[in-house]
Coordinates of C-alpha atoms and ligand atoms in Angstrom, one line a residue:
M712 CA 19.4 6.4 16.5
T713 CA 19.8 3.2 18.4
A714 CA 16.4 1.7 17.6
P715 CA 17.3 0.1 14.2
T716 CA 20.4 -1.6 15.5
E717 CA 18.9 -2.9 18.8
P718 CA 18.6 -6.7 18.7
S719 CA 15.1 -8.0 18.3
P720 CA 13.6 -10.1 21.1
P721 CA 14.5 -13.8 20.8
S722 CA 10.8 -14.9 20.3
E723 CA 10.6 -12.8 17.2
R724 CA 13.9 -13.9 15.8
R725 CA 13.2 -17.7 16.2
S726 CA 10.0 -17.7 14.1
S727 CA 11.1 -19.1 10.9
P728 CA 9.2 -19.5 7.6
W729 CA 10.5 -23.1 7.4
R730 CA 8.8 -24.3 10.5
I731 CA 5.6 -26.5 10.1
P732 CA 3.3 -25.1 12.8
W733 CA 2.5 -28.4 14.6
A734 CA 3.1 -32.2 14.7
A735 CA 6.1 -32.1 12.4
E736 CA 7.9 -34.5 14.8
A737 CA 8.6 -38.2 14.5
N738 CA 5.6 -40.3 15.8
A739 CA 3.7 -37.3 17.0
P740 CA 0.2 -38.5 18.2
E741 CA -1.4 -35.8 16.0
A742 CA 0.2 -37.5 13.0
F743 CA -1.5 -40.8 13.7
A744 CA -4.8 -39.2 14.4
A745 CA -4.8 -37.0 11.3
S746 CA -3.8 -39.8 9.0
I747 CA -6.4 -42.3 10.4
A748 CA -9.0 -39.5 10.1
A749 CA -8.0 -38.9 6.5
A750 CA -8.2 -42.6 5.8
I751 CA -11.8 -42.8 7.3
L752 CA -12.8 -39.8 5.3
A753 CA -11.4 -41.5 2.1
L754 CA -13.3 -44.7 2.9
S755 CA -16.6 -42.8 3.5
I756 CA -16.1 -40.8 0.2
H757 CA -15.5 -44.1 -1.5
E758 CA -18.7 -45.6 -0.1
R759 CA -20.7 -42.7 -1.4
L760 CA -19.0 -42.7 -4.8
A761 CA -19.0 -46.5 -5.2
P762 CA -22.1 -46.6 -7.4
L763 CA -20.4 -44.2 -9.8
I764 CA -16.7 -45.4 -9.8
G765 CA -16.9 -49.0 -8.7
D766 CA -14.4 -50.7 -6.4
S767 CA -11.3 -50.0 -8.4
S768 CA -10.2 -46.7 -6.8
T769 CA -10.4 -47.7 -3.1
F770 CA -6.7 -47.7 -2.6
L771 CA -6.2 -44.6 -4.8
L772 CA -8.4 -42.6 -2.4
L773 CA -6.3 -43.9 0.6
V774 CA -2.9 -42.7 -0.8
P775 CA -3.3 -39.1 0.6
S776 CA -3.9 -40.4 4.1
V777 CA -0.5 -42.3 3.9
L778 CA 1.1 -39.1 2.6
I779 CA -0.4 -37.0 5.5
G780 CA 0.8 -39.6 8.1
S781 CA 4.4 -39.9 6.9
A782 CA 4.7 -36.1 6.3
L783 CA 3.5 -35.2 9.7
G784 CA 4.9 -38.1 11.8
G785 CA 7.4 -40.0 9.7
C786 CA 7.6 -43.7 9.2
W787 CA 5.3 -45.2 11.8
P788 CA 2.1 -43.2 11.2
G789 CA 2.6 -43.9 7.5
L790 CA 2.9 -47.6 8.0
V791 CA 0.0 -47.8 10.5
V792 CA -2.3 -46.0 8.1
T793 CA -1.1 -48.2 5.2
A794 CA -2.0 -51.3 7.3
F795 CA -5.3 -49.7 8.3
G796 CA -6.1 -48.8 4.6
A797 CA -5.1 -52.3 3.3
A798 CA -7.2 -54.1 5.9
M799 CA -10.4 -52.0 6.0
P800 CA -11.9 -53.0 2.6
F801 CA -11.8 -56.6 3.8
V802 CA -13.1 -55.8 7.3
L803 CA -16.0 -53.8 5.8
G804 CA -16.7 -56.6 3.5
W805 CA -16.3 -54.6 0.3
R806 CA -13.8 -56.9 -1.1
G807 CA -13.2 -60.7 -1.0
P808 CA -9.9 -62.6 -1.2
E809 CA -9.9 -62.8 -5.0
P810 CA -6.4 -62.9 -6.7
N811 CA -6.7 -59.5 -8.4
V812 CA -7.8 -57.8 -5.1
L813 CA -4.9 -59.4 -3.3
V814 CA -2.4 -58.1 -5.9
E815 CA -4.0 -54.6 -5.7
T816 CA -3.7 -54.7 -1.9
A817 CA -0.1 -55.8 -2.1
L818 CA 0.7 -53.0 -4.5
F819 CA -1.0 -50.4 -2.2
A820 CA 1.0 -51.9 0.8
L821 CA 4.3 -51.6 -1.1
L822 CA 3.5 -48.0 -2.2
G823 CA 2.5 -47.1 1.4
V824 CA 5.8 -48.5 2.8
G825 CA 7.7 -46.5 0.2
I826 CA 5.9 -43.3 0.9
S827 CA 6.4 -43.8 4.7
F828 CA 10.1 -44.2 4.3
V829 CA 10.5 -41.2 2.0
G830 CA 8.3 -39.1 4.3
D831 CA 10.4 -40.2 7.2
R832 CA 13.6 -39.0 5.5
L833 CA 12.0 -35.7 4.6
L834 CA 10.8 -35.2 8.2
R835 CA 14.3 -35.8 9.5
A836 CA 15.9 -33.5 7.0
N837 CA 13.4 -30.8 8.0
A838 CA 14.2 -31.3 11.7
A839 CA 17.9 -31.0 10.9
A840 CA 17.3 -27.8 8.9
R841 CA 15.3 -26.4 11.8
A842 CA 18.0 -27.2 14.3
F843 CA 20.6 -25.6 12.0
N844 CA 18.4 -22.6 11.5
E845 CA 17.9 -22.2 15.2
M846 CA 21.7 -22.4 15.7
S847 CA 22.3 -19.8 13.0
L848 CA 19.7 -17.4 14.6
Q849 CA 21.5 -17.9 18.0
R850 CA 24.8 -17.1 16.4
E851 CA 23.4 -14.1 14.7
A852 CA 21.9 -12.8 18.0
H853 CA 25.3 -13.4 19.6
L854 CA 27.1 -11.5 16.8
Q855 CA 24.6 -8.7 17.0
S856 CA 25.1 -8.3 20.7
I857 CA 28.9 -8.0 20.0
L858 CA 28.2 -5.5 17.3
D859 CA 26.0 -3.5 19.7
T860 CA 28.6 -3.3 22.4
V861 CA 32.0 -3.1 20.6
P862 CA 33.5 0.3 21.4
D863 CA 35.0 0.8 18.0
A864 CA 32.7 1.3 15.0
M865 CA 32.5 -1.9 13.0
I866 CA 31.5 -2.1 9.3
V867 CA 31.4 -5.3 7.3
I868 CA 31.5 -5.1 3.5
D869 CA 31.6 -7.7 0.7
A870 CA 34.0 -7.8 -2.3
K871 CA 31.8 -5.3 -4.2
G872 CA 32.0 -2.8 -1.3
I873 CA 28.4 -3.3 -0.3
I874 CA 27.8 -2.9 3.4
Q875 CA 26.6 -6.1 5.1
S876 CA 26.5 -4.9 8.7
F877 CA 26.9 -1.7 10.6
S878 CA 27.4 -1.5 14.3
A879 CA 25.6 0.8 16.7
T880 CA 28.8 2.8 17.3
A881 CA 29.3 3.2 13.5
A882 CA 25.7 4.5 13.3
R883 CA 26.5 7.1 15.9
L884 CA 29.8 8.1 14.4
F885 CA 28.6 8.5 10.8
Q886 CA 25.1 9.8 11.9
R887 CA 23.4 7.2 9.8
T888 CA 21.2 4.2 10.7
A889 CA 22.0 0.7 9.9
D890 CA 18.9 0.4 7.8
E891 CA 19.9 3.4 5.8
V892 CA 23.4 2.1 4.8
I893 CA 23.1 -1.7 4.7
G894 CA 23.0 -2.7 1.0
R895 CA 24.7 0.5 -0.1
N896 CA 28.3 0.9 -1.2
V897 CA 30.6 1.8 1.7
S898 CA 32.0 4.7 -0.4
C899 CA 28.9 6.7 0.9
L900 CA 30.8 7.0 4.2
M901 CA 33.8 8.8 2.6
P902 CA 34.5 12.2 1.0
E903 CA 35.9 12.7 -2.5
P904 CA 38.3 11.4 -4.0
Y905 CA 37.9 8.2 -2.0
H906 CA 34.1 8.2 -2.7
H907 CA 34.8 7.4 -6.3
A908 CA 38.1 5.6 -5.9
H909 CA 37.1 3.0 -3.3
D910 CA 35.7 0.4 -5.6
G911 CA 39.1 0.6 -7.5
Y912 CA 41.0 -0.1 -4.2
I913 CA 39.1 -3.3 -3.6
T914 CA 39.4 -4.5 -7.2
R915 CA 43.1 -3.8 -7.2
Y916 CA 43.6 -5.7 -3.9
L917 CA 41.6 -8.7 -5.2
Q918 CA 43.6 -8.7 -8.4
T919 CA 47.1 -8.0 -7.1
G920 CA 46.9 -9.1 -3.4
E921 CA 48.9 -6.0 -2.6
K922 CA 47.9 -4.8 1.0
R923 CA 47.8 -1.1 1.5
I924 CA 45.4 -1.0 4.4
I925 CA 44.4 -4.6 5.3
G926 CA 46.2 -5.6 8.5
L927 CA 48.1 -2.3 8.6
G928 CA 45.7 0.4 9.8
R929 CA 45.8 4.0 8.6
V930 CA 44.6 7.4 9.4
V931 CA 41.9 8.4 6.9
V932 CA 39.0 10.8 6.5
G933 CA 35.3 9.8 7.0
E934 CA 32.1 11.7 6.0
R935 CA 29.0 12.1 8.1
R936 CA 25.5 12.3 6.7
D937 CA 25.5 16.1 6.8
G938 CA 28.6 16.1 4.6
S939 CA 31.0 17.1 7.4
T940 CA 34.3 15.1 7.6
F941 CA 36.4 13.8 10.4
P942 CA 39.7 12.1 10.9
M943 CA 39.6 8.4 11.8
E944 CA 41.9 5.5 12.4
L945 CA 40.9 2.5 10.2
S946 CA 42.0 -1.1 10.5
V947 CA 40.7 -3.7 8.1
G948 CA 40.5 -7.4 8.4
E949 CA 39.7 -9.9 5.7
V950 CA 37.4 -13.0 5.8
R951 CA 37.0 -15.6 3.0
V952 CA 33.9 -17.7 3.0
G953 CA 34.1 -20.2 0.1
S954 CA 34.8 -18.1 -2.9
S955 CA 33.3 -14.9 -1.3
H956 CA 35.4 -12.2 0.3
Y957 CA 34.3 -10.0 3.2
F958 CA 36.2 -7.1 4.8
T959 CA 35.6 -5.9 8.3
G960 CA 36.6 -2.3 9.1
F961 CA 37.2 -1.1 12.7
V962 CA 36.9 2.7 12.9
R963 CA 38.1 4.9 15.7
D964 CA 37.2 8.6 15.6
L965 CA 40.2 10.7 16.2
T966 CA 38.2 13.8 16.9
E967 CA 36.3 12.0 19.6
R968 CA 39.3 10.2 21.0
Q969 CA 39.9 12.2 24.2
A970 CA 39.7 15.8 25.1
T971 CA 43.1 15.2 26.8
Q972 CA 44.7 14.6 23.4
T973 CA 43.5 17.9 22.1
R974 CA 44.7 19.6 25.3
L975 CA 48.1 17.8 24.9
Q976 CA 48.3 19.1 21.4
E977 CA 47.5 22.6 22.5
L978 CA 50.2 22.4 25.2
Q979 CA 52.6 21.1 22.7
S980 CA 52.0 23.8 20.2
E981 CA 52.3 26.4 23.0
L982 CA 55.7 24.9 23.8
V983 CA 56.6 25.0 20.1
H984 CA 55.5 28.6 20.0
I985 CA 57.7 29.5 23.0
S986 CA 60.7 27.6 21.7
R987 CA 60.2 29.2 18.3
L988 CA 60.2 32.6 20.0
T989 CA 63.5 31.8 21.8
A990 CA 65.0 30.5 18.6
M991 CA 63.8 33.5 16.8
G992 CA 65.3 35.8 19.4
E993 CA 68.6 34.2 18.9
L994 CA 68.2 34.3 15.1
A995 CA 67.2 37.9 15.3
S996 CA 70.3 38.9 17.3
A997 CA 72.5 36.9 15.0
L998 CA 70.9 38.6 12.0
A999 CA 71.1 42.0 13.5
H1000 CA 74.8 41.5 14.1
E1001 CA 75.5 40.1 10.7
L1002 CA 73.4 42.7 8.9
N1003 CA 74.5 45.7 10.9
Q1004 CA 77.7 46.1 9.1
P1005 CA 76.6 46.1 5.5
L1006 CA 73.5 48.2 6.4
S1007 CA 75.5 50.9 8.2
A1008 CA 78.0 50.8 5.3
I1009 CA 75.1 51.3 2.8
A1010 CA 73.8 54.2 4.9
N1011 CA 77.3 55.9 4.9
Y1012 CA 77.8 55.5 1.1
L1013 CA 74.3 56.8 0.4
R1014 CA 74.8 59.8 2.7
G1015 CA 78.1 60.6 0.8
A1016 CA 76.2 60.3 -2.5
E1017 CA 73.5 62.6 -1.1
R1018 CA 76.1 65.3 -0.2
L1019 CA 77.5 65.0 -3.7
L1020 CA 74.0 65.6 -5.1
E1021 CA 73.6 68.7 -3.1
A1022 CA 76.3 70.5 -5.2
P1023 CA 74.9 73.0 -7.8
V1024 CA 76.4 70.8 -10.6
P1025 CA 76.6 67.2 -9.2
D1026 CA 79.7 65.3 -10.3
V1027 CA 78.2 62.2 -11.8
E1028 CA 81.6 60.5 -12.1
R1029 CA 82.3 60.9 -8.4
L1030 CA 78.7 59.6 -7.6
R1031 CA 79.4 56.3 -9.3
D1032 CA 81.8 55.0 -6.7
P1033 CA 79.5 55.3 -3.5
V1034 CA 76.5 54.0 -5.4
A1035 CA 78.5 51.0 -6.6
K1036 CA 79.8 50.3 -3.1
A1037 CA 76.3 50.6 -1.6
T1038 CA 75.1 48.1 -4.2
A1039 CA 77.9 45.7 -3.3
Q1040 CA 77.0 46.0 0.4
A1041 CA 73.3 45.4 -0.3
L1042 CA 74.2 42.2 -2.2
R1043 CA 76.4 41.1 0.7
A1044 CA 73.4 41.6 3.1
G1045 CA 71.3 39.6 0.7
D1046 CA 74.0 36.9 0.8
V1047 CA 73.9 36.8 4.6
I1048 CA 70.1 36.2 4.5
R1049 CA 70.4 33.6 1.7
R1050 CA 73.1 31.7 3.7
L1051 CA 70.9 31.8 6.8
R1052 CA 67.9 30.4 4.9
E1053 CA 70.0 27.6 3.4
F1054 CA 71.2 26.8 6.9
V1055 CA 67.7 26.5 8.2
A1056 CA 66.5 24.5 5.2
T1057 CA 69.3 22.0 5.1
G1058 CA 69.2 21.4 8.9
E1059 CA 67.7 17.9 8.9
N1060 CA 66.8 17.3 5.3
E1061 CA 65.9 13.7 4.6
R1062 CA 64.5 13.4 1.1
H1063 CA 63.0 10.2 -0.3
D1064 CA 60.4 9.2 -2.8
E1065 CA 57.1 9.7 -1.0
S1066 CA 53.4 9.1 -2.0
L1067 CA 51.9 12.6 -2.4
S1068 CA 48.4 11.5 -1.7
K1069 CA 49.5 9.8 1.5
L1070 CA 51.4 12.9 2.6
I1071 CA 48.2 15.0 2.0
E1072 CA 45.9 12.4 3.7
E1073 CA 48.1 12.2 6.8
S1074 CA 48.6 16.0 7.1
L1075 CA 44.9 16.5 6.7
A1076 CA 44.1 14.0 9.4
L1077 CA 46.7 15.6 11.7
A1078 CA 45.6 19.2 10.9
L1079 CA 42.0 18.2 11.8
V1080 CA 42.8 16.8 15.3
G1081 CA 41.3 19.3 17.7
V1082 CA 39.5 21.2 15.0
R1083 CA 35.7 21.2 15.0
S1084 CA 35.7 19.4 11.7
N1085 CA 32.0 19.5 11.1
D1086 CA 32.5 23.2 10.6
V1087 CA 34.4 22.7 7.4
R1088 CA 33.7 20.6 4.3
I1089 CA 36.8 19.0 3.0
Q1090 CA 37.5 17.7 -0.5
T1091 CA 40.7 16.3 -2.0
V1092 CA 41.2 16.0 -5.7
R1093 CA 44.0 13.8 -7.0
G1094 CA 45.4 14.8 -10.4
F1095 CA 49.1 14.2 -10.2
P1096 CA 49.9 11.1 -12.2
G1097 CA 52.3 8.6 -10.6
D1098 CA 51.7 10.1 -7.2
T1099 CA 55.4 10.0 -6.1
V1100 CA 57.3 13.1 -5.1
F1101 CA 60.9 13.5 -4.0
A1102 CA 60.6 15.2 -0.6
D1103 CA 61.3 15.4 3.1
K1104 CA 58.1 13.9 4.4
V1105 CA 58.2 15.8 7.8
Q1106 CA 59.0 19.2 6.2
I1107 CA 56.3 18.9 3.4
Q1108 CA 53.8 17.8 6.1
Q1109 CA 54.8 20.9 8.1
V1110 CA 54.0 23.0 5.0
L1111 CA 50.6 21.3 4.4
L1112 CA 49.8 21.5 8.1
N1113 CA 50.5 25.3 8.1
L1114 CA 48.5 25.9 5.0
I1115 CA 45.5 23.8 6.2
R1116 CA 45.4 25.3 9.6
N1117 CA 45.7 28.8 8.2
A1118 CA 42.8 28.0 5.8
V1119 CA 40.6 26.6 8.5
E1120 CA 41.3 29.6 10.8
A1121 CA 40.7 32.0 7.9
M1122 CA 37.3 30.4 7.3
A1123 CA 36.2 30.6 10.9
G1124 CA 33.5 33.3 10.4
A1125 CA 32.9 32.8 6.7
P1126 CA 29.4 31.8 5.5
K1127 CA 30.8 29.1 3.2
R1128 CA 33.5 26.9 4.6
E1129 CA 35.0 24.6 2.0
L1130 CA 38.6 23.4 1.9
T1131 CA 39.9 21.8 -1.3
I1132 CA 43.3 20.2 -1.6
S1133 CA 44.1 19.3 -5.2
T1134 CA 47.2 18.0 -7.0
R1135 CA 48.2 18.1 -10.6
A1136 CA 51.4 18.0 -12.8
G1137 CA 53.1 21.3 -13.5
E1138 CA 54.6 22.3 -16.9
H1139 CA 57.9 20.5 -16.2
G1140 CA 56.5 17.4 -14.6
E1141 CA 56.7 18.7 -11.1
A1142 CA 53.9 18.2 -8.6
V1143 CA 51.7 21.2 -7.9
V1144 CA 49.6 21.1 -4.7
R1145 CA 46.8 23.6 -4.1
V1146 CA 45.2 24.3 -0.8
A1147 CA 42.1 26.4 -1.6
D1148 CA 39.7 27.9 1.0
T1149 CA 36.5 30.0 0.8
G1150 CA 37.6 32.5 3.5
P1151 CA 37.9 36.2 3.1
G1152 CA 41.0 35.9 0.8
I1153 CA 44.1 38.1 0.7
G1154 CA 44.2 41.7 -0.4
P1155 CA 46.8 42.6 -3.1
A1156 CA 48.8 44.7 -0.6
L1157 CA 49.1 41.8 1.8
A1158 CA 49.8 39.2 -0.9
E1159 CA 53.1 40.8 -1.7
R1160 CA 54.5 40.6 1.8
L1161 CA 52.8 37.4 2.8
F1162 CA 55.8 35.1 2.8
E1163 CA 58.0 37.6 4.6
P1164 CA 58.9 36.7 8.3
F1165 CA 56.8 38.4 11.1
M1166 CA 54.0 39.3 8.7
T1167 CA 50.8 38.6 10.5
T1168 CA 47.3 39.9 10.9
K1169 CA 46.4 37.8 13.9
K1170 CA 46.4 38.9 17.5
T1171 CA 48.4 35.9 18.6
G1172 CA 50.1 35.1 15.3
M1173 CA 53.8 35.2 14.8
G1174 CA 53.8 35.5 11.1
V1175 CA 56.5 32.9 10.6
G1176 CA 54.4 30.0 9.3
L1177 CA 54.4 31.1 5.6
S1178 CA 58.0 32.2 5.6
I1179 CA 59.0 28.8 7.0
C1180 CA 56.9 27.2 4.2
R1181 CA 58.7 29.2 1.6
T1182 CA 62.1 28.3 3.0
I1183 CA 61.2 24.6 2.9
I1184 CA 59.7 24.7 -0.6
D1185 CA 62.7 26.7 -1.9
A1186 CA 65.0 24.1 -0.4
H1187 CA 63.1 21.4 -2.3
G1188 CA 63.8 23.4 -5.5
G1189 CA 60.1 24.3 -5.8
R1190 CA 58.0 27.5 -5.6
I1191 CA 55.2 28.7 -3.3
W1192 CA 52.6 31.3 -4.3
V1193 CA 49.1 32.6 -3.5
E1194 CA 46.2 32.9 -5.9
E1195 CA 42.6 33.9 -5.5
T1196 CA 40.1 31.0 -5.2
P1197 CA 37.5 31.3 -8.0
G1198 CA 34.3 32.5 -6.3
G1199 CA 36.3 34.0 -3.3
G1200 CA 38.9 32.9 -0.9
A1201 CA 42.7 32.2 -0.9
T1202 CA 44.5 29.4 -2.7
F1203 CA 48.0 28.6 -1.6
A1204 CA 49.9 26.6 -4.2
F1205 CA 53.4 25.1 -4.1
S1206 CA 55.4 22.9 -6.4
I1207 CA 57.9 20.1 -5.5
P1208 CA 59.9 17.8 -7.7
P1209 CA 58.5 14.4 -8.8
G1210 CA 59.9 11.1 -7.4
A1211 CA 62.4 9.0 -9.3
E1212 CA 59.7 6.9 -11.0
D1213 CA 57.7 10.0 -12.2
D1214 CA 60.9 11.7 -13.3
A1215 CA 61.7 8.8 -15.6
Ligands
LIG1791 P1 50.4 33.4 11.3 O1 49.5 32.4 11.0 O2 51.2 33.2 12.6 O3 49.9 34.8 11.3 P2 51.5 32.9 8.7 O4 52.9 33.2 8.2 O5 51.1 31.5 8.7 O6 51.5 33.4 10.2 O7 50.4 33.7 8.0 C1 50.7 35.1 7.8 C2 49.4 35.9 7.5 O8 48.9 35.5 6.2 C3 48.3 35.6 8.5 O9 48.3 36.4 9.6 C4 47.0 35.9 7.6 O10 46.7 37.3 7.7 C5 47.5 35.6 6.2 N1 47.0 34.3 5.8 C6 47.6 33.1 5.7 N2 46.8 32.2 5.2 C7 45.6 32.8 4.9 C8 44.4 32.3 4.3 N3 44.2 31.0 3.9 N4 43.4 33.2 4.1 C9 43.6 34.5 4.5 N5 44.7 35.0 5.0 C10 45.7 34.2 5.2

């Protein structure tokens, strides 16, 4: 796993395609030697070809040696070989001091000086480029060493979402190698619906400048190579280089965070369990007290009615009174329960316009802390236009948390473990949220009593989760129900009112 992200040894990294293998330095002795050798070769070629081409191309044949000298060693080798080339035809006695020869020689000397200066400039530019290249490679090696050691996973993408760099921790976290993901769209690291929506997020940010995650940090869901998902904390920074945009994401795995956090969570939920039991004990005795009266009255009236029915010819008129009174008492008992539920629901009710997708995203991330998330494949499908609901955030998160945890628990031994959370608009514009699992599902007998308090099939269950969910959803003016997941499993659905924007 680590091999592709390990930095390559420095010797390998420094070899650059731009480097001339030898002598590309100002005044290198090799440059003098090579250019003089080239000039001698040109002169000997000229001597052999002289019967064919005459004296006119002596200087033409010498031009390449000036080029070689200035390209390899800059100005001085070029000038020296120019002087050598200009003098040699006279030294060898090929030419005399005739005016045309002198003009030809002067022209060659001028050309040689020009070539030498241009070669010198090119050589210096080449040296500067090499130094710059060397510096870039050093910086890259430095950056790579940071990428390899930074404890958070780090991913750099461009404005099109294409991954530019992928740290060793990121490779471990997402179970993918850097070679595999660099050059691909970053959406390959997220489950649906983010997988398809991510390009849109970047485009929207670039167009509107509205920051939803940059500089803020959020809890989101990531996807490993095998399709399993996990909660992660994501912070994003932005870099502008000229007209290009780059985004750097720092990812912290919340499942890996610390075993202590999971333990803490467990302790906390045990505490909640105990305090719920106490609260329920109190609630139960209050209920028993309140309901005792109407229930015993109902029993008495019905017993009287029974006695009347025992007569050979029952007096229907006299029966009417105890039955009516029993009905009234039953309604009173119902009233007591309704008042109690209203009391529970309105306890700390703080409703505002909330983003439904954010509510789901956060609940999902919270529900997955401490759960072996690679056991379950999670999908969210966004279909509620406008996305805003009018809700008490904490209470709706409690509902989602209950439903998600129930679904994950129900799928523990199932061969297929897929959790889908979807939203859509209901008939009257309300938001409908569905939490669908592929567990064993719910039998028709159980389905009827599911939302009643103390209804549980679990050894350690209390059977209050769903009844609390119903109380919360009722208080929001919505409805909660259960359906069968197509293909097997249970789907819990609830509706809540849309936010002010969507209502309009
Ligand atoms: P608890 O989880 O404490 O049992 P709940 O009110 O949350 O209490 O759930 C009541 C019962 O409903 C559970 O014991 C279980 O039998 C059933 N149930 C809830 N959710 C599911 C589900 N997704 N699949 C199958 N059964 C479920």
